[in-house]
Coordinates of C-alpha atoms in Angstrom, one line a residue:
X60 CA -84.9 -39.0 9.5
X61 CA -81.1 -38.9 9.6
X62 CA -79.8 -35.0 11.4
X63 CA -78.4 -32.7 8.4
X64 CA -74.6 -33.2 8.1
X65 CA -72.7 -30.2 7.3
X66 CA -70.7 -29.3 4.3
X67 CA -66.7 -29.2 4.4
X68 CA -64.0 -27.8 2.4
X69 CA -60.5 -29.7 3.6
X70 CA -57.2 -29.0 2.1
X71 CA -55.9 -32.5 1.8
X72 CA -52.4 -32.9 1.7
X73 CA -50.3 -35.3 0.1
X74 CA -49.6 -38.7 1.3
X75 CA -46.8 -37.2 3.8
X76 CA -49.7 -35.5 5.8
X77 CA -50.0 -38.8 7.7
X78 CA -46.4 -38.0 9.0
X79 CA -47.8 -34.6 10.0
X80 CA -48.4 -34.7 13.9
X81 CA -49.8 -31.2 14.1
X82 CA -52.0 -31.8 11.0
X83 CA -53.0 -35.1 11.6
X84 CA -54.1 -33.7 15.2
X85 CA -56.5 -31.0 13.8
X86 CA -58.1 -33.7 11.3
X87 CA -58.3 -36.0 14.5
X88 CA -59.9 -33.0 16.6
X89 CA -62.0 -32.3 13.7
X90 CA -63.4 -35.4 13.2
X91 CA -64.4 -36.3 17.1
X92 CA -66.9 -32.7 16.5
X93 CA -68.5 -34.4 13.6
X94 CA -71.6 -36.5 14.0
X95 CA -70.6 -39.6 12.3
X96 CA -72.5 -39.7 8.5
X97 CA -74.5 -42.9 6.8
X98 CA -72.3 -41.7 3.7
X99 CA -69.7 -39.6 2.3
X100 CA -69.8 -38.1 -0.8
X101 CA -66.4 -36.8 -1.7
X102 CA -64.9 -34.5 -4.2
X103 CA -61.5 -34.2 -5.1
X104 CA -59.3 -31.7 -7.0
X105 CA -57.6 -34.9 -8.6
X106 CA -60.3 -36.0 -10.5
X107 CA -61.7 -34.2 -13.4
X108 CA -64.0 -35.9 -15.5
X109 CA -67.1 -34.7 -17.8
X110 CA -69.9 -35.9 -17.3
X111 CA -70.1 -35.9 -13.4
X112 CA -68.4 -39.7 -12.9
X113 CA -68.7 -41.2 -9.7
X114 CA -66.3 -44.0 -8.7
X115 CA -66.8 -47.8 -8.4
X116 CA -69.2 -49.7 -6.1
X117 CA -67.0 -52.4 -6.6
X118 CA -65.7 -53.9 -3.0
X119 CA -62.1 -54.1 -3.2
X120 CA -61.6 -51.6 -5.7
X121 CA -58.1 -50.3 -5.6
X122 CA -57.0 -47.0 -4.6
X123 CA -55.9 -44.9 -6.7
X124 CA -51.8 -43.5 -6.1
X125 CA -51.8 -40.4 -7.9
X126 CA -48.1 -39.4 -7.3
X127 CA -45.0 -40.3 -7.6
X128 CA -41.3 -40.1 -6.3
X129 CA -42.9 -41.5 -2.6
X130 CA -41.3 -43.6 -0.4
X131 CA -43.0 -47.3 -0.7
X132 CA -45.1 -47.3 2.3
X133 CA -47.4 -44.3 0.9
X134 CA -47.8 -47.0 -1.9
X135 CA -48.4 -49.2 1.0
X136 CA -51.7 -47.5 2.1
X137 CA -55.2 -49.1 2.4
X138 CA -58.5 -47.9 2.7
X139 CA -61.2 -50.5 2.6
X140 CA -64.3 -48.3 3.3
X141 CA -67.7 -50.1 2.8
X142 CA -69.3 -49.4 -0.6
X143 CA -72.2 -47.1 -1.6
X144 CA -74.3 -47.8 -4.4
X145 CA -77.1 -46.4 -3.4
X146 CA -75.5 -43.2 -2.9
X147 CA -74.4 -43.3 -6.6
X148 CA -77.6 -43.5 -7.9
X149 CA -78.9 -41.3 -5.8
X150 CA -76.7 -38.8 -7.2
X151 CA -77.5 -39.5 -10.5
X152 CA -81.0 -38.9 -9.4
X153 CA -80.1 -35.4 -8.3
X154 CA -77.7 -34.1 -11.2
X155 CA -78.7 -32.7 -14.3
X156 CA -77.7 -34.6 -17.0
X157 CA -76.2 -38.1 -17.3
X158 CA -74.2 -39.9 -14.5
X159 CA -71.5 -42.6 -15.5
X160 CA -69.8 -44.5 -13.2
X161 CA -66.4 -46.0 -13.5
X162 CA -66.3 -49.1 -12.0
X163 CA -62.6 -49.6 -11.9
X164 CA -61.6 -45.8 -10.3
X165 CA -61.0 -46.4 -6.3
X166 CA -60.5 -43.2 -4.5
X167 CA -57.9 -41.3 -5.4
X168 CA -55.3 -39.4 -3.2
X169 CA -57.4 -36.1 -2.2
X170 CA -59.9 -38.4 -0.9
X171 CA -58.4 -41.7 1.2
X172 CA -55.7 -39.4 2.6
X173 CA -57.9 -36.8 4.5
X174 CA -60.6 -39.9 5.1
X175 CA -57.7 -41.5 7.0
X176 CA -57.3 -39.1 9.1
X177 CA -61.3 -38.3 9.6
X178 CA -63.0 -41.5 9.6
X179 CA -59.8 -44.1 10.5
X180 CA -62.2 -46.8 11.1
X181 CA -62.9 -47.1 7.5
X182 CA -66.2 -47.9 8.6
X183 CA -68.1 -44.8 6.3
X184 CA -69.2 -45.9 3.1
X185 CA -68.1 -43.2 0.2
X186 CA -68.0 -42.8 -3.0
X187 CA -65.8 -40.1 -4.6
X188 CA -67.5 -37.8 -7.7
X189 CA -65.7 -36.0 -10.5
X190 CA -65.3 -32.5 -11.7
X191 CA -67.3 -32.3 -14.6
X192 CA -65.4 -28.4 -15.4
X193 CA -64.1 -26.2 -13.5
X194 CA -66.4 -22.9 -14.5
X195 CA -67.3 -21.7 -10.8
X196 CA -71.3 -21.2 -11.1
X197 CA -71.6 -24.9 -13.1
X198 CA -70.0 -26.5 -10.0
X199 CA -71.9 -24.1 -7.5
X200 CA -75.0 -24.9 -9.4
X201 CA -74.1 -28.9 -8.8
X202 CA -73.3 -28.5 -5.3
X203 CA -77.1 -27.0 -4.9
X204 CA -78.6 -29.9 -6.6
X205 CA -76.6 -32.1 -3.8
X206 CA -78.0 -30.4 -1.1
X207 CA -80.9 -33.0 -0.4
X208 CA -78.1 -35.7 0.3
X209 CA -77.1 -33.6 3.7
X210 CA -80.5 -34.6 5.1
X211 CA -80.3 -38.0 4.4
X212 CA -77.3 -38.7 6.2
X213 CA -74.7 -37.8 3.8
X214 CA -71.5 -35.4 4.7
X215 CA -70.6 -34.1 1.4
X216 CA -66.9 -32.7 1.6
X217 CA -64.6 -30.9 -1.1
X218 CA -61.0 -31.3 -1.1
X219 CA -58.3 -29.2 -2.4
X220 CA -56.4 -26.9 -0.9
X221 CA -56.8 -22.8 0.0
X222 CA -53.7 -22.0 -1.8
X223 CA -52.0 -24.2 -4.1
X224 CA -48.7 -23.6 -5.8
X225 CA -45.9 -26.3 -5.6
X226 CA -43.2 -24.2 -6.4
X227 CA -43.4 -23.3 -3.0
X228 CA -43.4 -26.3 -1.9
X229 CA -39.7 -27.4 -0.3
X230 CA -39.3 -30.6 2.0
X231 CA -35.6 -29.3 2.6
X232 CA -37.2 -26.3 4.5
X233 CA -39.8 -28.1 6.9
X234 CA -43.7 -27.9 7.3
X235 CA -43.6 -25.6 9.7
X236 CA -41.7 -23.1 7.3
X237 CA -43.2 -19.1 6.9
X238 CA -45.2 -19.0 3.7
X239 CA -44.4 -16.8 0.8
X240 CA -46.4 -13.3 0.9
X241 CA -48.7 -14.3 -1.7
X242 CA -50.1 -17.6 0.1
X243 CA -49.9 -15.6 3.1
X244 CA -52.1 -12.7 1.5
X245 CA -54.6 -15.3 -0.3
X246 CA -55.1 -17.1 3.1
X247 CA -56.2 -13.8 4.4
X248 CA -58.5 -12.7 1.8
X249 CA -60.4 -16.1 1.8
X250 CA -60.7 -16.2 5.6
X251 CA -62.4 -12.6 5.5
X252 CA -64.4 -13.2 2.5
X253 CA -66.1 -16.4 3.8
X254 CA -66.8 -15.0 7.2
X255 CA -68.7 -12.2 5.5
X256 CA -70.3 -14.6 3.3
X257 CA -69.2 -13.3 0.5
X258 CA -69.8 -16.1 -2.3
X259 CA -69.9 -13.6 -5.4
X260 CA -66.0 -13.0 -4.4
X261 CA -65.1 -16.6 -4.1
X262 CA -66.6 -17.5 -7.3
X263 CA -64.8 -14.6 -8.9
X264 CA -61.7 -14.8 -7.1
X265 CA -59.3 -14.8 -11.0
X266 CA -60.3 -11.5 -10.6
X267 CA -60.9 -10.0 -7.2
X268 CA -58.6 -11.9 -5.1
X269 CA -54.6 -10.8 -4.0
X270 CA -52.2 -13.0 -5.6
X271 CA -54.6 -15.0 -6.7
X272 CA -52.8 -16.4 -10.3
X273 CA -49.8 -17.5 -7.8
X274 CA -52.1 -18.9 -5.1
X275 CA -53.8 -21.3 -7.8
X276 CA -51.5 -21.2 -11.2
X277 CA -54.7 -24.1 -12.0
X278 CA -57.9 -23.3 -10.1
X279 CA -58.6 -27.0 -9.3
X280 CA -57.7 -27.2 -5.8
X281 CA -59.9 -24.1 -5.2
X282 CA -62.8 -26.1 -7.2
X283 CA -64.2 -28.0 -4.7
X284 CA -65.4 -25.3 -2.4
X285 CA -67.6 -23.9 -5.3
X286 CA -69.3 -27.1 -4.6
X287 CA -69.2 -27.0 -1.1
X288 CA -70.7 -23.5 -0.7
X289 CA -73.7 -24.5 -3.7
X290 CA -74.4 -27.6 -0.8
X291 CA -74.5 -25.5 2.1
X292 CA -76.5 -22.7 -0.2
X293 CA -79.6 -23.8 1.7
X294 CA -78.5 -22.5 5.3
X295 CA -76.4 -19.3 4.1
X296 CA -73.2 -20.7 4.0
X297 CA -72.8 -20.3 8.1
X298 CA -69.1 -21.1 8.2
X299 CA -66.5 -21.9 10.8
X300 CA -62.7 -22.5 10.3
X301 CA -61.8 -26.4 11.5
X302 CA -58.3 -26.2 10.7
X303 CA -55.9 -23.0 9.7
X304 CA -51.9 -22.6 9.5
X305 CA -49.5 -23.6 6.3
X306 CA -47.7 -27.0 5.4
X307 CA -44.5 -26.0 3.7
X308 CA -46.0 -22.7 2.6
X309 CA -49.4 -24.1 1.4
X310 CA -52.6 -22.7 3.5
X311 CA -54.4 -25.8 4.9
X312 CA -57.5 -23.8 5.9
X313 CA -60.6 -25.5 6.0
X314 CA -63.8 -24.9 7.0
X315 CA -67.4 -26.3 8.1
X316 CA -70.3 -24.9 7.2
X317 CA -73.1 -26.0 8.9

């Protein structure tokens, strides 16, 4: 019997984040706590798909380069990780409802670029699984149905990012930059309300959270943790911070939760 992985929410980045030494260095440090997982099931705020879609099994499926205006070498990037189809159907097994797979989607970027940084080895077999909506309780709900998958080996880890607005964002200014007030005030807020637990305020945050409309003008980079917490749901959502500070205004908190 495989030791229960933990659940993570990671703010990803964009492709630059591998330039990032400071970032790069807590993703590194992050990694080398983590007992390494038979699988990875990923979720990323860049793929939204109903019903849940999980991506191909394929070897040598392409990634997907879900930006533009880069420099060539981000376009450069490779990933090869080993494939998983018996994770895939072991996710359709736990869902409710039908599972499709789309056997030409490769991982897009809010999955390969923090799996760089955590698992640079490639050596972790993943697959990536869509957002079937973005209603808060239907993807907490999902995330419970997951939870067997942590004690089978599995790490199952949402990405998006704590606060995301890219009007904010400003290369001209530099990562290390002071964030605006309201990223500043949202950071805050979700720090306290996790460490208290709080998951009735997270999944409510349109409503109950400061700044919230300018922290996430869309709410899919927030998504992911509504999965992540419905995972972890099981051992009450024990969470520490892995990595905190802003990247050109944005909050790259992340946490474990164990």
């Amino acid at each position: 019997m495989s030791a229960r992985q933990p659940v993570l929410f990671l703010s990803h980045g964009a492709p630059p984040l591998a330039d990032d030494a400071t970032w790069t260095g807590q993703l590194h440090d992050w990694s080398s706590r983590l007992d390494k997982p038979t699988s990875v099931l990923m979720v990323s705020a860049h793929w939204e798909n109903q019903p849940v879609t999980v991506s191909s099994t394929r070897p040598g499926t392409p990634l997907v380069y879900d930006f533009w205006g880069f420099p060539q070498k981000y376009y450069d990037v490779i990933y090869d990780a080993p494939v998983a189809p018996e994770l895939a159907s072991r996710v359709a097994g736990l869902v409710d409802g039908p599972v499709y797979q789309d056997p030409d989607r490769g991982l897009d970027h809010g999955a390969y670029v923090p799996m760089v940084e955590l698992f640079p080895e490639a050596d972790v077999p993943v697959v990536q699984m869509s957002l079937p909506t973005l209603d808060p309780k239907g993807l907490y709900e999902l995330g419970r149905r997951l939870t067997p998958l942590r004690d089978e080996g599995t790490l199952i880890i949402g990405s998006g990012f704590t606060t995301h607005n890219l009007r904010w964002f400003n290369p001209r200014a530099g990562a290390d930059v002071a964030p605006p007030t309201p990223s500043a005030e949202f950071d805050h807020w979700a720090a306290e309300a996790l460490e208290r637990r709080d998951v009735d305020a997270i999944l409510d945050f349109e409503r109950v959270a400061p700044a919230a409309s300018e922290a996430h003008p869309r709410t899919e980079h927030w998504a992911p943790l509504y999965v992540a917490l419905g995972a972890a749901e099981s051992t009450g959502h024990a969470s520490e911070v892995a990595v905190d500070g802003f990247w050109y205004g944005l909050s790259k908190r992340s946490w474990q939760f164990s």
